[in-house]
Short mmCIF file of C-alpha atoms in Angstrom, two decimals:
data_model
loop_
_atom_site.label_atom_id
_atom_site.label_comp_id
_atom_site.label_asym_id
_atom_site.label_seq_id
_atom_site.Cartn_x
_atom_site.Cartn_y
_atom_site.Cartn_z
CA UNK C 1 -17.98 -13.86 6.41
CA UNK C 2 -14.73 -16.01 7.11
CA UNK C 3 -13.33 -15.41 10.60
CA UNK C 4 -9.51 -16.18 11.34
CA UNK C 5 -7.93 -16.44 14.64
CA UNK C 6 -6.70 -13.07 16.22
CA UNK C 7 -2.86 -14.18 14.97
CA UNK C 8 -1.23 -12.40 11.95
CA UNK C 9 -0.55 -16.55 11.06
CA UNK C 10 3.48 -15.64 11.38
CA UNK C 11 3.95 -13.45 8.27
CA UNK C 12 2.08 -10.34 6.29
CA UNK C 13 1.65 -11.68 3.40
CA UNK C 14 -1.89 -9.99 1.59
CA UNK C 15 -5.21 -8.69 3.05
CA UNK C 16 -6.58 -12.11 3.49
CA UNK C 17 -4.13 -12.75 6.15
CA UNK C 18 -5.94 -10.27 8.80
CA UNK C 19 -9.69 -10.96 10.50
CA UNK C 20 -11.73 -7.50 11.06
CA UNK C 21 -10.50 -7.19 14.29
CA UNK C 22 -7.02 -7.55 13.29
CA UNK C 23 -7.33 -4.51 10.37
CA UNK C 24 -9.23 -2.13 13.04
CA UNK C 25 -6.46 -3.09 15.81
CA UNK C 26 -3.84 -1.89 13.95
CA UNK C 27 -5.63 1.16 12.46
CA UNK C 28 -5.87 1.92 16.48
CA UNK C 29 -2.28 1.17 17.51
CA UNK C 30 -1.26 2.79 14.44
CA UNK C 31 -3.46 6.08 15.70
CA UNK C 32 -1.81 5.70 19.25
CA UNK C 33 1.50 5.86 18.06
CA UNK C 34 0.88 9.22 16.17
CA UNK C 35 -0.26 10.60 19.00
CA UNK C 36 2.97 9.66 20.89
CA UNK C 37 1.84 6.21 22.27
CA UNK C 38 5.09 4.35 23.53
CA UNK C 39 6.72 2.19 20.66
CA UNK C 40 7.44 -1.55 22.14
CA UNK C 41 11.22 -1.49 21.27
CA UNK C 42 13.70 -4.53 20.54
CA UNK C 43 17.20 -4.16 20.28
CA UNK C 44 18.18 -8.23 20.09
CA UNK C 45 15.86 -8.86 16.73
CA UNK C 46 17.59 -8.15 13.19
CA UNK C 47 15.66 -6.93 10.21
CA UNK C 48 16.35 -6.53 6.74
CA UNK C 49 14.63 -4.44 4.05
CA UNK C 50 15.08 -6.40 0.60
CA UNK C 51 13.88 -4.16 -2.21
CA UNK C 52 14.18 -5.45 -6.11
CA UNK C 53 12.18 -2.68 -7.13
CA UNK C 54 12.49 1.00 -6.36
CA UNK C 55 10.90 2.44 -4.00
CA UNK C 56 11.05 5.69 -1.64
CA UNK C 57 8.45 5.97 0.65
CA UNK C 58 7.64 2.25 1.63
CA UNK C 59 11.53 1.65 2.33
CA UNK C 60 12.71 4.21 4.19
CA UNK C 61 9.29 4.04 6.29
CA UNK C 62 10.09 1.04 6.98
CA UNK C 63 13.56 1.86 8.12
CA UNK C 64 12.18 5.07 9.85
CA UNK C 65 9.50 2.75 11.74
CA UNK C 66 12.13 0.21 12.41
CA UNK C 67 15.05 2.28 13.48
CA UNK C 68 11.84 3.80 16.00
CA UNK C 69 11.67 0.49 17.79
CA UNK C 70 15.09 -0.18 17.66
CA UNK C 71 15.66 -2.75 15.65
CA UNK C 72 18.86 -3.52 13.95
CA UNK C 73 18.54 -2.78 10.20
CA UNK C 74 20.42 -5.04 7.87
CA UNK C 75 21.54 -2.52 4.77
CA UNK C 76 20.93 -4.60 1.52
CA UNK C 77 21.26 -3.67 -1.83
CA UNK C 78 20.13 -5.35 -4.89
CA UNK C 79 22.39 -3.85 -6.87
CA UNK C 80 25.65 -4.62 -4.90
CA UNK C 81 24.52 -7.95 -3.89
CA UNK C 82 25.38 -12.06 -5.23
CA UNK C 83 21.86 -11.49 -7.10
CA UNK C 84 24.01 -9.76 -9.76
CA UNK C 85 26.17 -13.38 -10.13
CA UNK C 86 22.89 -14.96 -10.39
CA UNK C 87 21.84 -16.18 -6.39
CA UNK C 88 17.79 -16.47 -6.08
CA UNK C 89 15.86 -14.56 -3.67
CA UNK C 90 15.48 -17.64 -2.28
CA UNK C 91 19.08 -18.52 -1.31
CA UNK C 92 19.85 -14.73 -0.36
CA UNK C 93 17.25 -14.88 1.95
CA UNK C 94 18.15 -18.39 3.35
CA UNK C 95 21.97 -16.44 3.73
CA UNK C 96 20.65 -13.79 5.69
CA UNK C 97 18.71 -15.66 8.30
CA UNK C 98 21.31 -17.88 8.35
CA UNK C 99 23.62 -15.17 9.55
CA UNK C 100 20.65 -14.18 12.31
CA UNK C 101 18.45 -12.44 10.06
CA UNK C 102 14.57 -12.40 12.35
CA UNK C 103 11.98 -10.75 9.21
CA UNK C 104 12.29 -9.74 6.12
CA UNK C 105 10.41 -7.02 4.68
CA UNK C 106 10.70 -7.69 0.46
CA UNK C 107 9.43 -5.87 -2.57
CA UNK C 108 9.71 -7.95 -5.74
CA UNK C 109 8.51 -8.06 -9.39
CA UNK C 110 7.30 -11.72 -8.99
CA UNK C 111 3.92 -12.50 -8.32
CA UNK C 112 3.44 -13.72 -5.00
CA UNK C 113 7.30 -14.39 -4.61
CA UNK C 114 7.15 -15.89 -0.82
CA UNK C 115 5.77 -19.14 -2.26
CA UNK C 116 9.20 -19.85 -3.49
CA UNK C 117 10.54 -19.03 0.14
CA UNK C 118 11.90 -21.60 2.89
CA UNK C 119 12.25 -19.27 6.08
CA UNK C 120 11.33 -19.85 9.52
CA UNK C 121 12.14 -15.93 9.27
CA UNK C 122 8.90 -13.35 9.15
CA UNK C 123 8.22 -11.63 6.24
CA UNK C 124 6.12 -8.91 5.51
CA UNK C 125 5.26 -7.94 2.03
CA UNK C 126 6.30 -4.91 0.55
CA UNK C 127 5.07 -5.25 -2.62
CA UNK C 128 4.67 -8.09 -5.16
CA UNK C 129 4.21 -8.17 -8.77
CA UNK C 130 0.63 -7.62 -9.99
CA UNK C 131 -0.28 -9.07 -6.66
CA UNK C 132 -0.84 -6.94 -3.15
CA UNK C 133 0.53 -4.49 -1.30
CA UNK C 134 -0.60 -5.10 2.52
CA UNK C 135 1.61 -2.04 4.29
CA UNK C 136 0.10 0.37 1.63
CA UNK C 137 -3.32 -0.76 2.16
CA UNK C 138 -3.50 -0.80 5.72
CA UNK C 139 -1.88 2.64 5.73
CA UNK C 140 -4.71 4.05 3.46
CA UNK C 141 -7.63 2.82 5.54
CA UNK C 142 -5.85 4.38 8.40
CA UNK C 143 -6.24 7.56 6.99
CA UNK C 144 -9.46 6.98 5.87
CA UNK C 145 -10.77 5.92 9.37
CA UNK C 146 -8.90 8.71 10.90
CA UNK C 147 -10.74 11.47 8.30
CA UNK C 148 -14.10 9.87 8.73
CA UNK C 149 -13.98 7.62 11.91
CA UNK C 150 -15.41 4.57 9.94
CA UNK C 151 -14.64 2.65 7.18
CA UNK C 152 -18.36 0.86 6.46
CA UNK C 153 -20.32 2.92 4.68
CA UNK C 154 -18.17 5.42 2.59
CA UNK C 155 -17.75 5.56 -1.20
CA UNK C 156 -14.72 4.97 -2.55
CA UNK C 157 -13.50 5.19 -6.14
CA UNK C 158 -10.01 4.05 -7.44
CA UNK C 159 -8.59 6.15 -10.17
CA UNK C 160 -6.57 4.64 -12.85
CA UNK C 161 -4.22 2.15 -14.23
CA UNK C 162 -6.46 -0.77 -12.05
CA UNK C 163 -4.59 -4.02 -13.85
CA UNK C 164 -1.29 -3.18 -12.79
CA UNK C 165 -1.90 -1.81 -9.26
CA UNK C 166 -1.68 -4.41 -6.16
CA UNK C 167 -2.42 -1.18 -4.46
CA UNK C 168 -5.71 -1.23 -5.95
CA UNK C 169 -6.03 -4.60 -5.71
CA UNK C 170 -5.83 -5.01 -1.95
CA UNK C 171 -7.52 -2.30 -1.49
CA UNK C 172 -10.61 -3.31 -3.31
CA UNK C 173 -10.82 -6.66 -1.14
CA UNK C 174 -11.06 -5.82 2.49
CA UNK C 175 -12.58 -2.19 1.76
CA UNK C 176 -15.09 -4.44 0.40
CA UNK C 177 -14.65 -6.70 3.21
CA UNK C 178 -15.27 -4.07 5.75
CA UNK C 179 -18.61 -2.41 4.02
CA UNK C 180 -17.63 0.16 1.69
CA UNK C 181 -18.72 1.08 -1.67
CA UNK C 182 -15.86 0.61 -4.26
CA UNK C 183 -15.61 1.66 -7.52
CA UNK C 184 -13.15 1.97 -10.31
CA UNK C 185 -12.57 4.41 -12.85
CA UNK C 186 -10.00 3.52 -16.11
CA UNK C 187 -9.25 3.36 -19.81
CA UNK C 188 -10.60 0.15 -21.31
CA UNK C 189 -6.45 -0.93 -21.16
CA UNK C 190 -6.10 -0.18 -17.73
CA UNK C 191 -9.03 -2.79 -16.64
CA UNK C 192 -9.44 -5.39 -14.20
CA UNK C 193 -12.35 -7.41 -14.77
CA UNK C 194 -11.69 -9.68 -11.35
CA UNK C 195 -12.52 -6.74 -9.62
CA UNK C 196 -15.46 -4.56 -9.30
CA UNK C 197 -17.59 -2.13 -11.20
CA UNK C 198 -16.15 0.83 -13.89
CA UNK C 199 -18.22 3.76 -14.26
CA UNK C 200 -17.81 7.14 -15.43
CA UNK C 201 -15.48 9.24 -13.81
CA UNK C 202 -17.66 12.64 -14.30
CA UNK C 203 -20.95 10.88 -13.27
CA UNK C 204 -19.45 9.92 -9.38
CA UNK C 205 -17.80 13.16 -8.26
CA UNK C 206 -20.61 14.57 -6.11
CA UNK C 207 -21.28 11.30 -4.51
CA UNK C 208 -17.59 9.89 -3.71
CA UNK C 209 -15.92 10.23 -0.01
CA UNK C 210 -12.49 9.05 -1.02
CA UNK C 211 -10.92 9.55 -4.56
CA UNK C 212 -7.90 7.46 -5.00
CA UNK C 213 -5.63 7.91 -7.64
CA UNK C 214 -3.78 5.56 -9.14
CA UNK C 215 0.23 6.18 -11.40
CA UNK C 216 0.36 4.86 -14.61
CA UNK C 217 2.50 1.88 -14.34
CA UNK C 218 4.59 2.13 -17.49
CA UNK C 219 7.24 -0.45 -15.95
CA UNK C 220 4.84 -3.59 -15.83
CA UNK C 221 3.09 -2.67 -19.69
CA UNK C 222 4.04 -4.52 -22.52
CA UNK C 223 4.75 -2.03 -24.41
CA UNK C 224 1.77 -2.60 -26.78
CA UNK C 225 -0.53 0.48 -24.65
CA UNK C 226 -0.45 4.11 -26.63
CA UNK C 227 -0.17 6.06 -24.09
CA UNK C 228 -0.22 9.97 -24.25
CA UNK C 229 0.05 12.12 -21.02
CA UNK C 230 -2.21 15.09 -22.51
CA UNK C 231 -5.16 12.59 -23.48
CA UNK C 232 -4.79 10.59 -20.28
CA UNK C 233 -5.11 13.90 -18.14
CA UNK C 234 -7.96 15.10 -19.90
CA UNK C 235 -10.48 11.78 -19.41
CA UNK C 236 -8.76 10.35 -16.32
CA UNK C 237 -7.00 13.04 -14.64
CA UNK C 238 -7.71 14.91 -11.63
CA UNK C 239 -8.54 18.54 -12.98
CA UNK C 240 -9.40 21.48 -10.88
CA UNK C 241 -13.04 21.48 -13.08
CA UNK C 242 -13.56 17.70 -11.34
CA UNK C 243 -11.70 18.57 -8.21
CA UNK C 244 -14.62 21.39 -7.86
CA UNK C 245 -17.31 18.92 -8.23
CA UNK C 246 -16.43 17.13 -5.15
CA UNK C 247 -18.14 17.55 -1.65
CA UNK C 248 -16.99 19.30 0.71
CA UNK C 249 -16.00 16.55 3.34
CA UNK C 250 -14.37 14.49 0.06
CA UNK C 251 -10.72 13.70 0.41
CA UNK C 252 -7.89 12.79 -2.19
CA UNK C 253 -5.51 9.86 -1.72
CA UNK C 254 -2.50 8.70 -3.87
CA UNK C 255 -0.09 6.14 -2.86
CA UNK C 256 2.57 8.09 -4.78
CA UNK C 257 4.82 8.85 -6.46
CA UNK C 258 2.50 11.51 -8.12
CA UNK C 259 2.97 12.32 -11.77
CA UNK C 260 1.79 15.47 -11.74
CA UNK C 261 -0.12 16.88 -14.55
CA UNK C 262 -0.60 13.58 -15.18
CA UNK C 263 -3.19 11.84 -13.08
CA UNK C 264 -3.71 14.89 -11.02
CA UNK C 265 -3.01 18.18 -11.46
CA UNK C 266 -0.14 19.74 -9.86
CA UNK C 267 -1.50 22.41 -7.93
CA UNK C 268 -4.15 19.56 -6.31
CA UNK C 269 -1.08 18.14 -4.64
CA UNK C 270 -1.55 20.09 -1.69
CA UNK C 271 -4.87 20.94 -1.80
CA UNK C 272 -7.45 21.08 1.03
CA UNK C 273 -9.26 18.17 0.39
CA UNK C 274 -5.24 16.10 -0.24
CA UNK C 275 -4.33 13.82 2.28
CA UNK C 276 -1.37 12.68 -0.05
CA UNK C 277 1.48 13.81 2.08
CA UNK C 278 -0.53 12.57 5.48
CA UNK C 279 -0.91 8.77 3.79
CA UNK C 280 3.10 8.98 3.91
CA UNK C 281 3.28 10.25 7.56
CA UNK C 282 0.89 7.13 8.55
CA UNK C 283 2.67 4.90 6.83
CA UNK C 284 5.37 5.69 8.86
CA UNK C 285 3.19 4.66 12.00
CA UNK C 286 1.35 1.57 10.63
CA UNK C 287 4.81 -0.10 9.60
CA UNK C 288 5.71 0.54 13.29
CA UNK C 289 2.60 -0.88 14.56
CA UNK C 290 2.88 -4.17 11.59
CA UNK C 291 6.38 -4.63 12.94
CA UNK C 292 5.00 -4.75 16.48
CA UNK C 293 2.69 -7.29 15.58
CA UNK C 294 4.73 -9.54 13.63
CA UNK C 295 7.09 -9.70 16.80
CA UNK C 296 4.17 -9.73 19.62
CA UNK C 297 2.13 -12.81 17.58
CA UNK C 298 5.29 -15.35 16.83
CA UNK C 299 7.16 -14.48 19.95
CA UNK C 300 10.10 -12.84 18.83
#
């Protein structure tokens, strides 16, 4: 197994940018500071939160975990900003950190997007393209660890539209990575055949530890999938027949938003075995303790 250097190597960019250690540190400082450990606040660094695609819970987390440490926030809008008269993401984010901009946090539609970047500003990944989704990952093993105190060892499966989800895609590598069991369930459409094995959805419940479920990305399809809701529900969907099946000490993630009725049904939401609505309130926490990182390891 590859071993890196105990340094987040300046930015958060995917997985593959954090050893072991590194992953199970933060799952621990992320624990700490839900507990009421002491955030490690800054009020000389600027930040700003650079979204091109929507988003709810990953943004204002962010802002929530930032606004915690004290942090000055730089409000930017995509749709009020020189992007509209045709400035790159490149040159808007050379503007801001040449105004005293410290780390970016960015969501975009471009595949791995910070290749086109020349920044001596941080930047943590929000979200890009097809690609990964470190924030959302880390945030989901966090609850995972916290549910069953270990990540080795448990059997996962990942519900859904696979090809289009960098949440699933991250996931997949360092839950791999770290010794658990990972498999996928999807239409033949939704496949990703990079990633790892696709069984039947019916044939796993009794066996799984974490179901993940996965929205239907209908922005990044080409418009050439027939999709209907009812159909979809019915052979991928969480139903309370399937949700039944599952063992007792089996929980249900989604990185949301939920379409309920949809991939799971509505009443599930808030079920027992849901930890939905706790993956947000970690978030919250493991963006505080990424920030912290970024800052301690390039000595902000």
């Amino acid at each position: 197994m590859e071993k890196k250097e105990d340094n987040m190597n300046k930015n958060l960019l995917k997985m593959s940018d954090l050893s072991e250690k590194e992953v199970y540190s933060l799952i621990e400082r992320a624990l700490e500071l839900k507990k009421g450990g002491y955030p490690k606040k800054r009020d000389d660094l600027f930040v700003a939160n650079l979204f091109f695609e929507n988003s709810t819970r990953t943004k204002h987390s962010f802002e929530v975990a930032e606004k915690k440490l004290k942090l000055n926030v730089i409000n930017f809008s995509a749709s009020s900003s020189s992007i509209n008269k045709g400035e790159s993401l490149a040159d808007t984010v050379k503007t801001l950190e040449s105004i005293g901009c410290d780390i970016f946090v960015i969501r975009h539609s471009e595949d791995e997007y910070y290749k086109n970047l020349d920044t001596n500003a941080k930047i943590i990944n929000a979200g890009d393209g097809r690609g990964e989704h470190p924030s959302q990952c880390l945030l989901d093993l966090m609850t995972m660890y916290e549910n069953f105190g270990k990540i080795k060892g448990l059997k996962v499966v990942i519900v859904g539209d696979i090809k289009n989800s960098r949440v699933a895609r991250s996931n997949y590598n360092v839950l791999t990575r770290l010794g658990a069991e990972v498999k996928f369930v999807c239409p033949e459409i939704f496949k990703d055949t990079t990633l790892g094995e696709v069984v039947n959805f019916d044939d796993i419940l009794e066996n799984v530890d974490v179901l993940m479920m996965l929205r239907v990305q209908h922005e990044r399809h080409d418009g050439k999938e027939k999709f209907d809701k009812e159909e979809y529900h019915k052979n991928f969907g969480l139903t309370k027949e399937r949700y039944n099946k599952l063992k007792k000490e089996a929980i249900i993630m989604h990185p949301a938003p939920v379409n309920r009725g949809v991939e799971i049904d509505s009443e599930l939401v808030e079920s027992e075995k849901s930890k939905i609505f706790t993956q947000m309130t970690n978030g919250m926490y493991m963006r505080e303790a990424i920030l912290e990182k970024i800052i301690k390891d390039n000595n902000l």
